[in-house]
Amino acid sequence: MDLRRFSNGIALCGALALTLAAASPARANPYETTLSNGLRVIVKEDHRAPVAMHMVWYRVGAMDEKDGTTGIAHLLEHMMFKGTKKLKPGEFNDIVARAGGNDNAFTSHDYTAYFQRVPAAALPKMIELEADRMRNLVIGDDEFARELKVVMEERRLRTDDQPQAQMHEQLMASAFIAHPYRRPVIGWMNDLEKMRPDDARNWYRLWYAPNNAYVVVVGDVDHKRVFELVKKHYGHMKPVAQPVRKVTAEPPQTGERRIVVKAPAELPQLAMAWKVPKLSDVENDREPYALEVLAGILDGHAASRLPRALVRSSQIAVEVGAYYDSTARGEVTFMLGGTPAKGHTVAELETALRAEVKRIADEGVSAAELERIKTLTVAAQIYKLDSTYVQAMEIGRLEASGYRWQDADRMLEKLRSVTADEVQAVARKYFGDDTLTVAVLDPQPLDPDAKPRAKPAGLRH
Amino acid sequence: MRTHNDFLQVIPMIRFFRSALLRAVCVLAFATPALANVDIQHWTAANGARVYFVESHVLPILDVQVDFDAGAARDPGGLSGLAGMTHGLLDSGAGGLDEDALAEKLSDLGARLSGSADNDRAGLSLRTLASAREREGALALMRTVLTAPEFPATVLEREKARAIASLREADTKPDQIGAKRFAKALYGDHPYGRSATVESIAAITRDDVLAHYRRHYVASRAVVSIVGDVTREQAEAIALQLTGDLPAGEPLPPIADVTMPKAATERIAHPANQSHIFVGQPVSRRGDPDFFPLQVGNYILGGGGFVSRLTKEVREKRGYAYSVYSYFSPQRQPGPFQIGLQTQRAQAADALKVVDETLATFIANGPTADELKAAKRNLVDGFSLRLDSNRKLLDSLATIGFYGLPLDWLNKFQERVEAVTAAQVKEAFQRRLSADHMVRVIVAGD
């Protein structure tokens, strides 16, 4: 739970209440407005240092792709640096760097986001640059071919040569047989090999529009001035009719699934994913908050149960973890996983991990454990204020997942209202066999003489 | 937690580029692009600990770091990994509290205790709320862990087993195989060239750990960095509280000098799809007089992310690699200059040729006037980005303190970058980088 995405918690108890009251910015902060073309702008003033974090988020990601062109959302993200009607390839990065800034972008299943960290004085130029590439991108055939090679190298680096990543890719592809989360964000290599410039042009034309985007700024800025600048550079853009999004819902899973992935490695690995609910209704849902707390009690801080029981006490594992994120556009899973210690098997580790969940289902959790999670969550809200990046990411991710940044406070309150009974109830309800998918990494010896397993991509020299 | 990262399927576009440029924070609002002015208070405590303090009441938080001359370079022969093991065991039982009790107490206060160790340094960092109850509780726990660790035998055995498992795993991964072999190729038998092995970890006894702790975690070599919501008076008390119970300590011998390696290329077989390529040589120390010309030059060569020559030549023009970078890593003894990239095996030779030509051209001709101007604008005007959080300032304070850099290091940084000339960059690169000492390691090359 180290990546909580809640904004300034207000309703607090004891010593922390005073602390937070002192730290809380004015209640009006963040500020937001929406242009007539649908572009939303969210500004959080933070005057600690003369810097600005500027982000543009597009409500489109890998989950919106079609089979045959997986990876196009991420590939287009790369192409966004390749020039516009006004800028030569590479000029975008050059302008940002000369302004004293640094910039990057990232793609997930749910969203595609671009950011620059700059001295506050350079923000107007950044707004101008992002507006330009929202509508004026030029995708040249040669630039596309070169960048596609870069993305293939990225896939080799991140996935094809990483046994753990291969296991995770195949776990997702098995846990979801219909829902688009079954596809890797970076795309299948075979789809990348067949990708054409028109695939990128079509993607850009469909999704890159003011009504499918929002701007997030955190830093030493005047929100009124930011609103003016955004209006100046984006105001003339027309909204683009958005395609109807048809996201295939995952049919109910009615039996356990198991896969094995073989790759050159030393240690076996285990990952288990259960289908669980996500947060749909901030105000009325209860279970997602209880699952968040359950994940925190199992893993996420030094005193949590899994490392304590399985790594430190029984020493069945050298590493264990739990992962759950209640906020997403798509469907979510609750994951447990780890690496067995020497002399133990993945089967033993699986049994032990499931026993820890069952122990909570049978015996519940202690008041101290529950309180600890809440304390850490509240502390994280204050620590977050030390980073404009973390603050901007929180706003951006909430919005991308279909919530509003204003929900953050409510989510924090809701999380703090979770009871021991509710944690016990979700532990009882969601961890059966029939909604479980298990992936095992079966390590293979390294044979230096072996040829690479993956078919080399057809590079045209 | 490794599994966490695997579960988070967010793809950033490019790796963060390592940079040895100091980062820091300024909590004063100044007009841009003014010169940064960080007010570092420095004193030596009665017990010999050196203290570096920046007072900042903007946020109700406190960050404290305590470092010692206790890094891997202090590993005795045959016991590589001892420094890391000792450091990792500090919070595994201390002052009568077992590891679980320590973890619970920290979490109950909302505090975070973490550590870092490298060749030169080993230390602990604490982040806590500044409110009295939380702050006092967290500092008391940090003091216990620093001054009264118990190194339980059972935990040592467990952590040795985990370290061995992790080593065996690392020895299957091309990037980690390459990093170890590269260090060995650069430094040979020098402490900077050694890596922990299954045998060296297995050989560590509790007596070794205790001896390392008693010899290296001492008041006279403690560097205490404090940033945040406390007064000078409180900071003085905190520094003494954290180190007061430590012994003064005996002087240590200096770390051996580095012998420059002979140019060589080492190829290591591996079934990976990509070749992992490492190029470099030992170059610079902390406090090196060539620091600014080398850093400004390296921004242009391979440190400046998307706009560097290496990225333009290798990635943008040819699509050979996703990540290609260069950096200088100044340490107490000359740390490496390193170029790194990963590329499909079949084109490894072509990619390496481009790297070699890019480096040779840069050394021969130095930067263009426009490149130099662009580098200065980024490093000078962007300096405030290295000054925008307590965490970053703590990192800088700790580095300034440990290596004894001048107190005005941060405040002079921008003007010293501005003063660098193209001729200085060219001259420094020619003098400090030599083809006779350039080492190459290629894992999974054909």
Coordinates of N, CA, C and O in Angstrom, one line a residue, chain A residues 159-167 261-270 339-340 440-448 453, chain B residues 2 165-174 176-177 270-272:
Chain A
T159 N 10.6 -7.9 -21.5 CA 9.8 -9.1 -21.4 C 10.5 -10.3 -21.9 O 10.6 -11.3 -21.2
D160 N 11.0 -10.3 -23.2 CA 11.5 -11.6 -23.7 C 12.7 -12.1 -23.0 O 12.8 -13.3 -23.0
D161 N 13.5 -11.2 -22.4 CA 14.7 -11.7 -21.7 C 14.5 -11.7 -20.2 O 15.4 -11.8 -19.4
Q162 N 13.2 -11.5 -19.8 CA 12.9 -11.4 -18.3 C 11.9 -12.5 -18.0 O 10.7 -12.4 -18.2
P163 N 12.4 -13.6 -17.4 CA 11.5 -14.8 -17.1 C 10.3 -14.3 -16.2 O 9.2 -14.8 -16.5
Q164 N 10.5 -13.5 -15.2 CA 9.4 -13.1 -14.4 C 8.3 -12.3 -15.2 O 7.2 -12.5 -15.0
A165 N 8.8 -11.5 -16.1 CA 7.9 -10.7 -16.9 C 7.1 -11.6 -17.9 O 5.9 -11.4 -18.1
Q166 N 7.8 -12.6 -18.4 CA 7.1 -13.6 -19.2 C 6.0 -14.3 -18.5 O 4.9 -14.5 -19.0
M167 N 6.3 -14.7 -17.2 CA 5.3 -15.3 -16.4 C 4.1 -14.4 -16.2 O 3.0 -14.9 -16.3
V261 N 5.4 -21.6 -17.2 CA 6.2 -20.9 -18.1 C 7.6 -21.4 -17.9 O 8.2 -21.3 -16.8
K262 N 8.3 -21.9 -18.9 CA 9.7 -22.3 -18.8 C 10.6 -21.2 -19.4 O 10.4 -20.7 -20.5
A263 N 11.6 -20.9 -18.6 CA 12.6 -19.9 -19.1 C 13.9 -20.0 -18.3 O 13.9 -20.6 -17.2
P264 N 15.0 -19.6 -18.9 CA 16.3 -19.8 -18.2 C 16.3 -18.9 -17.0 O 16.2 -17.7 -17.0
A265 N 16.4 -19.6 -15.8 CA 16.5 -18.9 -14.5 C 17.0 -19.8 -13.5 O 17.2 -21.0 -13.8
E266 N 17.2 -19.3 -12.3 CA 17.7 -20.2 -11.2 C 16.5 -20.6 -10.3 O 16.4 -21.8 -9.9
L267 N 15.7 -19.6 -9.9 CA 14.7 -19.9 -8.9 C 13.3 -20.0 -9.6 O 13.0 -19.2 -10.5
P268 N 12.5 -20.9 -9.1 CA 11.1 -20.9 -9.5 C 10.3 -19.8 -8.9 O 10.8 -19.1 -8.0
Q269 N 9.2 -19.5 -9.5 CA 8.3 -18.4 -9.0 C 6.9 -18.8 -9.1 O 6.5 -19.6 -9.9
L270 N 6.1 -18.1 -8.3 CA 4.7 -18.4 -8.3 C 3.9 -17.1 -8.3 O 4.3 -16.2 -7.6
T339 N 8.7 -16.3 -4.2 CA 9.7 -17.3 -4.6 C 10.0 -18.2 -3.5 O 10.3 -17.7 -2.4
P340 N 9.9 -19.5 -3.7 CA 10.2 -20.4 -2.6 C 11.7 -20.5 -2.2 O 12.5 -20.2 -3.1
V440 N 3.2 -20.6 -12.8 CA 4.5 -21.0 -12.2 C 5.6 -20.8 -13.2 O 5.5 -21.2 -14.4
L441 N 6.7 -20.2 -12.7 CA 7.9 -20.1 -13.6 C 8.7 -21.4 -13.3 O 9.2 -21.6 -12.1
D442 N 9.0 -22.2 -14.3 CA 9.8 -23.4 -14.2 C 11.2 -23.1 -14.7 O 11.4 -23.0 -15.9
P443 N 12.1 -22.9 -13.8 CA 13.4 -22.4 -14.3 C 14.2 -23.5 -15.1 O 14.2 -24.6 -14.7
Q444 N 14.8 -23.0 -16.2 CA 15.6 -23.9 -17.0 C 17.0 -23.6 -16.9 O 17.4 -22.4 -16.7
P445 N 17.9 -24.6 -17.1 CA 19.3 -24.3 -17.0 C 19.7 -23.4 -18.1 O 19.2 -23.5 -19.2
L446 N 20.7 -22.6 -17.9 CA 21.3 -21.7 -18.9 C 22.2 -22.5 -19.8 O 23.2 -23.0 -19.3
D447 N 21.9 -22.7 -21.0 CA 22.9 -23.3 -21.9 C 23.5 -22.3 -22.8 O 22.8 -21.8 -23.7
P448 N 24.8 -21.9 -22.6 CA 25.4 -20.9 -23.3 C 25.4 -21.2 -24.8 O 25.5 -20.2 -25.6
R453 N 15.5 -18.5 -28.0 CA 14.2 -19.2 -28.2 C 13.3 -18.4 -29.1 O 12.5 -19.0 -29.8
Chain B
R2 N 9.8 -7.1 -5.5 CA 9.9 -7.2 -7.0 C 8.6 -7.6 -7.6 O 8.2 -7.1 -8.7
A165 N 20.5 -17.4 -2.5 CA 19.5 -17.6 -3.5 C 19.4 -16.4 -4.5 O 19.4 -16.7 -5.8
S166 N 19.5 -15.2 -4.0 CA 19.5 -14.1 -4.9 C 20.7 -14.0 -5.8 O 20.6 -13.6 -7.0
L167 N 21.9 -14.4 -5.3 CA 23.1 -14.4 -6.1 C 23.0 -15.4 -7.2 O 23.4 -15.1 -8.3
R168 N 22.5 -16.6 -6.9 CA 22.4 -17.6 -7.9 C 21.4 -17.1 -9.0 O 21.6 -17.4 -10.2
E169 N 20.3 -16.5 -8.6 CA 19.4 -15.9 -9.6 C 20.1 -14.8 -10.4 O 20.0 -14.8 -11.7
A170 N 20.8 -13.9 -9.8 CA 21.5 -12.8 -10.5 C 22.5 -13.4 -11.5 O 22.7 -12.8 -12.6
D171 N 23.1 -14.5 -11.2 CA 24.1 -15.1 -12.1 C 23.5 -15.7 -13.3 O 24.2 -16.3 -14.2
T172 N 22.1 -15.7 -13.4 CA 21.5 -16.1 -14.7 C 21.0 -14.9 -15.5 O 20.6 -15.1 -16.7
K173 N 21.1 -13.7 -15.0 CA 20.6 -12.6 -15.7 C 21.7 -11.8 -16.4 O 22.7 -11.4 -15.8
P174 N 21.5 -11.5 -17.7 CA 22.6 -11.0 -18.5 C 23.1 -9.6 -18.0 O 24.3 -9.3 -18.0
Q176 N 23.0 -8.4 -14.9 CA 23.7 -8.5 -13.6 C 25.0 -9.3 -13.8 O 26.0 -8.9 -13.2
I177 N 25.1 -10.3 -14.7 CA 26.3 -10.9 -15.0 C 27.3 -9.9 -15.5 O 28.5 -9.8 -15.1
H270 N 25.7 -16.3 -23.4 CA 24.4 -16.3 -22.7 C 23.3 -16.5 -23.8 O 23.4 -15.9 -24.9
P271 N 22.2 -17.1 -23.4 CA 21.1 -17.4 -24.5 C 20.2 -16.2 -24.7 O 19.2 -16.4 -25.4
A272 N 20.4 -15.0 -24.1 CA 19.5 -13.9 -24.2 C 19.3 -13.4 -25.6 O 20.1 -13.6 -26.5

